[in-house]
């Protein structure tokens, strides 16, 4: 409980600090994502395993992006894809340079979007998800302010031609 509360208080402080800024460093975003993932791993132990990879050419302290851009996609992967699995799930978060931009990939081996929606319909306890709505509003604000809008692609993964074995979210954002 003590470890969880310590991480939670650090995460809340980071979110409050980051929310004051239009742009934050990738380093700050990574700190908050790491704390969030550690908290969820503690909470759902032993159902969640995660891995964060950053290409060595990326200098996280020099790259700026809108705060909380990636977290809603990580949250969706955990809550909708991985927690609906009977076995341990894996979330992979990676950052690479690509054609003058940064490519962030959030990938899970969960049940997939279609199955997650079916489970959500069957679940008697409805949990309203705000992550995608918040992300959409953030993109609209960036567009209004004529700022670079990250390109986001969501795809269902499958094995041997079958859907339902995970989701991949790819986010491209420009580097100044």
Coordinates of C-alpha atoms in Angstrom, one line a residue, residues 1-161:
X1 CA 0.0 0.0 0.0
X2 CA 2.8 2.4 0.8
X3 CA 4.6 1.8 -2.5
X4 CA 1.3 2.4 -4.3
X5 CA 0.5 5.6 -2.5
X6 CA 4.0 6.9 -3.0
X7 CA 3.7 6.3 -6.8
X8 CA 0.2 7.7 -6.8
X9 CA 1.2 11.0 -5.2
X10 CA 4.2 11.4 -7.5
X11 CA 1.9 10.7 -10.5
X12 CA -0.6 13.3 -9.4
X13 CA 2.1 15.9 -8.9
X14 CA 3.5 15.2 -12.3
X15 CA 0.1 15.4 -14.0
X16 CA -0.6 18.7 -12.2
X17 CA 2.8 20.2 -13.2
X18 CA 2.4 19.0 -16.8
X19 CA -1.1 20.2 -17.2
X20 CA 0.1 23.8 -16.8
X21 CA 2.1 23.6 -20.0
X22 CA 1.1 23.5 -23.7
X23 CA 4.1 21.3 -24.4
X24 CA 6.3 19.1 -22.1
X25 CA 9.4 17.1 -22.7
X26 CA 9.2 13.5 -23.7
X27 CA 11.2 12.9 -20.6
X28 CA 8.4 14.2 -18.4
X29 CA 5.8 12.3 -20.4
X30 CA 7.9 9.1 -19.9
X31 CA 8.2 9.7 -16.2
X32 CA 4.4 9.9 -15.8
X33 CA 3.8 6.9 -18.1
X34 CA 6.3 4.8 -16.2
X35 CA 4.6 5.7 -12.9
X36 CA 1.2 4.9 -14.3
X37 CA 2.3 1.6 -15.7
X38 CA 4.0 0.6 -12.4
X39 CA 0.9 1.5 -10.5
X40 CA -1.3 -0.6 -12.8
X41 CA 1.1 -3.5 -12.7
X42 CA 1.0 -3.4 -8.8
X43 CA -2.8 -3.2 -8.8
X44 CA -3.3 -6.0 -11.3
X45 CA -0.5 -8.2 -10.3
X46 CA 0.2 -10.7 -11.8
X47 CA -1.9 -10.0 -14.9
X48 CA 0.1 -7.1 -16.4
X49 CA 3.6 -7.1 -17.8
X50 CA 5.0 -4.0 -19.7
X51 CA 8.1 -2.9 -21.5
X52 CA 9.2 0.6 -22.5
X53 CA 11.8 1.0 -25.2
X54 CA 13.4 4.3 -26.4
X55 CA 15.7 4.3 -29.4
X56 CA 19.2 5.4 -28.4
X57 CA 19.1 8.3 -30.9
X58 CA 16.2 9.9 -29.1
X59 CA 17.0 12.5 -26.5
X60 CA 13.8 12.6 -24.4
X61 CA 14.8 15.8 -22.6
X62 CA 14.9 17.8 -25.9
X63 CA 11.6 16.6 -27.5
X64 CA 8.4 18.5 -26.8
X65 CA 4.9 17.2 -27.1
X66 CA 1.4 17.9 -25.7
X67 CA 1.0 16.5 -22.2
X68 CA -1.0 13.3 -21.6
X69 CA -1.0 12.6 -25.3
X70 CA 0.0 8.9 -24.9
X71 CA -1.5 8.0 -21.5
X72 CA -5.2 7.5 -22.7
X73 CA -4.0 4.9 -25.3
X74 CA -2.0 3.1 -22.6
X75 CA -5.0 3.2 -20.3
X76 CA -7.3 1.8 -23.0
X77 CA -4.9 -1.0 -23.7
X78 CA -4.8 -2.0 -20.1
X79 CA -8.4 -1.6 -19.2
X80 CA -10.1 -2.8 -22.4
X81 CA -7.6 -5.2 -23.9
X82 CA -5.4 -6.7 -21.2
X83 CA -7.7 -6.9 -18.1
X84 CA -10.3 -8.9 -20.1
X85 CA -7.8 -11.7 -20.7
X86 CA -7.7 -14.8 -18.6
X87 CA -3.9 -14.9 -18.7
X88 CA -1.1 -12.4 -18.2
X89 CA -1.1 -9.6 -20.7
X90 CA 1.8 -7.7 -22.2
X91 CA 1.9 -4.0 -23.1
X92 CA 4.8 -2.6 -25.2
X93 CA 5.5 1.0 -25.5
X94 CA 8.2 2.1 -27.9
X95 CA 9.7 5.3 -29.3
X96 CA 11.7 5.6 -32.5
X97 CA 12.8 8.3 -34.9
X98 CA 11.2 8.2 -38.3
X99 CA 11.4 10.7 -41.2
X100 CA 11.9 13.8 -39.0
X101 CA 9.3 12.7 -36.5
X102 CA 8.9 10.5 -33.5
X103 CA 6.9 7.3 -33.8
X104 CA 5.4 6.1 -30.6
X105 CA 3.8 2.6 -30.6
X106 CA 1.5 1.4 -27.9
X107 CA 0.9 -2.3 -28.5
X108 CA -0.9 -5.0 -26.4
X109 CA -1.6 -8.6 -26.8
X110 CA -5.1 -8.3 -25.4
X111 CA -8.5 -9.4 -26.5
X112 CA -8.8 -6.8 -29.3
X113 CA -11.3 -3.9 -29.7
X114 CA -14.2 -6.0 -31.0
X115 CA -14.1 -8.5 -28.1
X116 CA -13.5 -5.7 -25.6
X117 CA -16.6 -4.0 -26.8
X118 CA -18.6 -7.2 -26.5
X119 CA -17.4 -7.8 -23.0
X120 CA -18.2 -4.2 -22.1
X121 CA -21.8 -4.7 -23.3
X122 CA -22.1 -7.8 -21.2
X123 CA -20.6 -6.2 -18.1
X124 CA -23.2 -5.2 -15.5
X125 CA -20.8 -2.5 -14.1
X126 CA -20.5 0.1 -16.8
X127 CA -17.3 2.2 -16.7
X128 CA -17.4 5.3 -18.7
X129 CA -14.2 5.7 -20.7
X130 CA -13.0 9.3 -21.2
X131 CA -9.5 8.7 -22.6
X132 CA -10.5 8.8 -26.3
X133 CA -12.8 11.8 -25.8
X134 CA -10.0 13.7 -24.1
X135 CA -7.6 12.8 -26.8
X136 CA -10.0 14.0 -29.5
X137 CA -10.6 17.3 -27.7
X138 CA -6.8 17.8 -27.3
X139 CA -6.4 17.2 -31.1
X140 CA -9.2 19.8 -31.8
X141 CA -7.5 22.3 -29.5
X142 CA -4.1 21.8 -31.3
X143 CA -5.8 22.3 -34.6
X144 CA -7.5 25.5 -33.4
X145 CA -4.2 26.9 -32.3
X146 CA -2.5 25.8 -35.6
X147 CA -0.1 23.6 -33.8
X148 CA 1.3 20.4 -35.1
X149 CA -1.3 17.7 -34.8
X150 CA 0.0 14.2 -34.1
X151 CA -1.0 11.5 -36.6
X152 CA -2.7 8.6 -34.8
X153 CA -3.5 5.2 -36.3
X154 CA -5.2 2.4 -34.5
X155 CA -5.1 -1.1 -35.8
X156 CA -6.3 -4.5 -34.7
X157 CA -3.7 -7.3 -34.6
X158 CA -4.3 -10.9 -35.4
X159 CA -2.5 -14.2 -35.8
X160 CA -3.1 -16.5 -38.7
X161 CA -5.7 -14.2 -40.2

